Each structure stands twice: as structure tokens, then as C-alpha cells.
């Protein structure tokens, strides 16, 4: 239960401003961010770089989905709903079975950031 204790300790620092900042930072690792900036790379920097970047990211998205299905780990906020605070709007997505809430490992945000940069 050490991981759960760490999560609870980190979540004890929350406040509305910090929550908004963390949601923004988290969104910088999401697919929408990369799908927005991919065309910018394509049009403004280099067509070849843009194509390589988008193909690599799309491949990474699919590899991540396969790995999440293979490891089948549950997110702490779903396995311990009374102990871990969910981000705003997450409860509705989780209840709908939204794919981003189904697996905890590997982190799509971390993997995509590594692939992108």
C-alpha cells in the first residue's frame, strides 16, 4: 500500500489553481496536443520531419493500447475510489468505459512525450 500512500500524500497538495495547472500539463502529453502540433511541424519546419513524427506517434498510440491491454493494470482511482481523488470530469469518462481510463500502465502521456521529443 505504499503507492497508495504516496498518491494520497501528493493529492493532499491540491487546490483549484494547482489542479488547473496539472490538467494543462497533463494535456500536453495527450494525443490531441500531438495531433495539433504535428501539422505545424509538417507545414512550418519540414514535410519529412512532420510525416516521420506523425507516423511515429500514431504507431506509439497503437503500441500503447496493445501494452495496456497486455498488462491490464487498474488505475488507483478506479481500484480505490474512496481513497484516491479523481480529476474533474474523470468520473464520467471512467463510468462510460472511456478507453483512456481502462489501463494504468504504461503511461500514454509519458510514452508519447518520449516519442515526440
CSV table of C-alpha atoms in Angstrom, one decimal:
chain,number,residue,atom,x,y,z
A,1,UNK,CA,0.0,0.0,0.0
A,2,UNK,CA,3.0,2.3,-0.2
A,3,UNK,CA,2.0,3.5,-3.6
A,4,UNK,CA,-1.5,4.4,-2.4
A,5,UNK,CA,0.1,6.4,0.5
A,6,UNK,CA,2.3,8.3,-1.9
A,7,UNK,CA,-0.7,9.1,-4.2
A,8,UNK,CA,-2.7,10.3,-1.2
A,9,UNK,CA,0.2,12.5,0.0
A,10,UNK,CA,0.6,14.1,-3.4
A,11,UNK,CA,-3.1,14.7,-3.7
A,12,UNK,CA,-3.1,16.5,-0.3
A,13,UNK,CA,-1.5,19.5,-2.0
A,14,UNK,CA,-4.4,20.1,-4.3
A,15,UNK,CA,-6.1,23.5,-4.8
A,16,UNK,CA,-8.1,24.8,-7.8
A,17,UNK,CA,-5.2,26.7,-9.4
A,18,UNK,CA,-2.8,23.8,-9.0
A,19,UNK,CA,-5.4,21.4,-10.3
A,20,UNK,CA,-5.9,23.5,-13.4
A,21,UNK,CA,-2.1,23.7,-14.0
A,22,UNK,CA,-1.7,20.0,-13.6
A,23,UNK,CA,-4.6,19.3,-16.0
A,24,UNK,CA,-2.9,21.6,-18.5
A,25,UNK,CA,0.5,19.8,-18.1
A,26,UNK,CA,-1.3,16.5,-18.5
A,27,UNK,CA,-3.0,17.6,-21.7
A,28,UNK,CA,0.5,18.5,-23.1
A,29,UNK,CA,1.1,14.7,-23.1
A,30,UNK,CA,-2.2,13.8,-24.7
A,31,UNK,CA,-2.9,12.8,-28.3
A,32,UNK,CA,-4.8,16.0,-29.1
A,33,UNK,CA,-1.6,18.1,-28.4
A,34,UNK,CA,0.5,16.0,-30.8
A,35,UNK,CA,-2.2,15.8,-33.4
A,36,UNK,CA,-2.4,19.7,-33.2
A,37,UNK,CA,1.4,20.3,-33.4
A,38,UNK,CA,2.1,17.5,-35.9
A,39,UNK,CA,0.7,19.5,-38.9
A,40,UNK,CA,2.6,22.6,-37.6
A,41,UNK,CA,5.8,20.6,-37.9
A,42,UNK,CA,4.7,19.4,-41.3
A,43,UNK,CA,3.9,22.8,-42.7
A,44,UNK,CA,6.4,25.1,-40.9
A,45,UNK,CA,9.5,23.1,-40.3
A,46,UNK,CA,9.9,20.1,-42.6
A,47,UNK,CA,7.5,17.9,-44.5
A,48,UNK,CA,9.7,14.9,-44.0
A,49,UNK,CA,10.0,15.6,-40.2
A,50,UNK,CA,6.2,16.1,-40.0
A,51,UNK,CA,5.5,12.8,-41.7
A,52,UNK,CA,8.0,10.9,-39.6
A,53,UNK,CA,6.7,12.5,-36.4
A,54,UNK,CA,3.0,11.7,-37.2
A,55,UNK,CA,3.7,8.1,-38.3
A,56,UNK,CA,5.8,7.5,-35.2
A,57,UNK,CA,3.2,9.0,-32.9
A,58,UNK,CA,0.3,7.1,-34.4
A,59,UNK,CA,2.4,3.9,-34.1
A,60,UNK,CA,3.1,4.8,-30.5
A,61,UNK,CA,-0.6,5.3,-29.8
A,62,UNK,CA,-1.4,1.8,-31.1
A,63,UNK,CA,1.6,0.2,-29.3
A,64,UNK,CA,0.5,1.8,-26.0
A,65,UNK,CA,-3.1,0.4,-26.4
A,66,UNK,CA,-1.7,-3.1,-27.0
A,67,UNK,CA,0.6,-2.8,-24.0
A,68,UNK,CA,-2.3,-1.5,-21.8
A,69,UNK,CA,-4.4,-4.5,-22.9
A,70,UNK,CA,-1.5,-6.8,-22.2
A,71,UNK,CA,-0.6,-5.6,-18.7
A,72,UNK,CA,-4.3,-4.9,-17.8
A,73,UNK,CA,-3.5,-2.8,-14.7
A,74,UNK,CA,-6.2,-0.9,-12.9
A,75,UNK,CA,-5.8,2.8,-12.2
A,76,UNK,CA,-5.6,3.6,-8.5
A,77,UNK,CA,-8.6,5.9,-8.7
A,78,UNK,CA,-10.8,3.1,-10.1
A,79,UNK,CA,-9.5,0.4,-7.7
A,80,UNK,CA,-9.6,2.6,-4.6
A,81,UNK,CA,-12.4,5.2,-5.4
A,82,UNK,CA,-12.8,6.2,-1.7
A,83,UNK,CA,-9.1,6.8,-1.2
A,84,UNK,CA,-7.9,8.5,-4.4
A,85,UNK,CA,-9.4,11.8,-5.7
A,86,UNK,CA,-10.4,11.7,-9.4
A,87,UNK,CA,-9.6,14.7,-11.6
A,88,UNK,CA,-12.6,16.8,-12.7
A,89,UNK,CA,-14.6,15.1,-15.4
A,90,UNK,CA,-12.8,11.8,-14.9
A,91,UNK,CA,-15.7,10.0,-13.1
A,92,UNK,CA,-18.0,10.4,-16.1
A,93,UNK,CA,-15.3,9.1,-18.5
A,94,UNK,CA,-14.5,6.2,-16.3
A,95,UNK,CA,-18.1,5.2,-15.9
A,96,UNK,CA,-18.6,5.3,-19.7
A,97,UNK,CA,-15.7,2.9,-20.1
A,98,UNK,CA,-13.7,5.6,-21.9
A,99,UNK,CA,-10.5,3.9,-23.2
A,100,UNK,CA,-8.1,6.3,-21.5
A,101,UNK,CA,-9.3,5.1,-18.1
A,102,UNK,CA,-9.0,1.4,-18.8
A,103,UNK,CA,-5.3,0.8,-18.2
A,104,UNK,CA,-2.8,2.4,-15.9
A,105,UNK,CA,0.4,1.0,-17.4
A,106,UNK,CA,2.2,2.1,-19.5
A,107,UNK,CA,1.5,5.8,-19.3
A,108,UNK,CA,0.4,7.0,-22.7
A,109,UNK,CA,1.4,10.6,-21.7
A,110,UNK,CA,4.9,9.6,-20.8
A,111,UNK,CA,5.4,7.3,-23.7
A,112,UNK,CA,4.1,9.9,-26.2
A,113,UNK,CA,6.3,12.6,-24.7
A,114,UNK,CA,9.4,10.4,-25.1
A,115,UNK,CA,8.4,9.6,-28.7
A,116,UNK,CA,7.7,13.2,-29.6
A,117,UNK,CA,10.8,14.7,-28.1
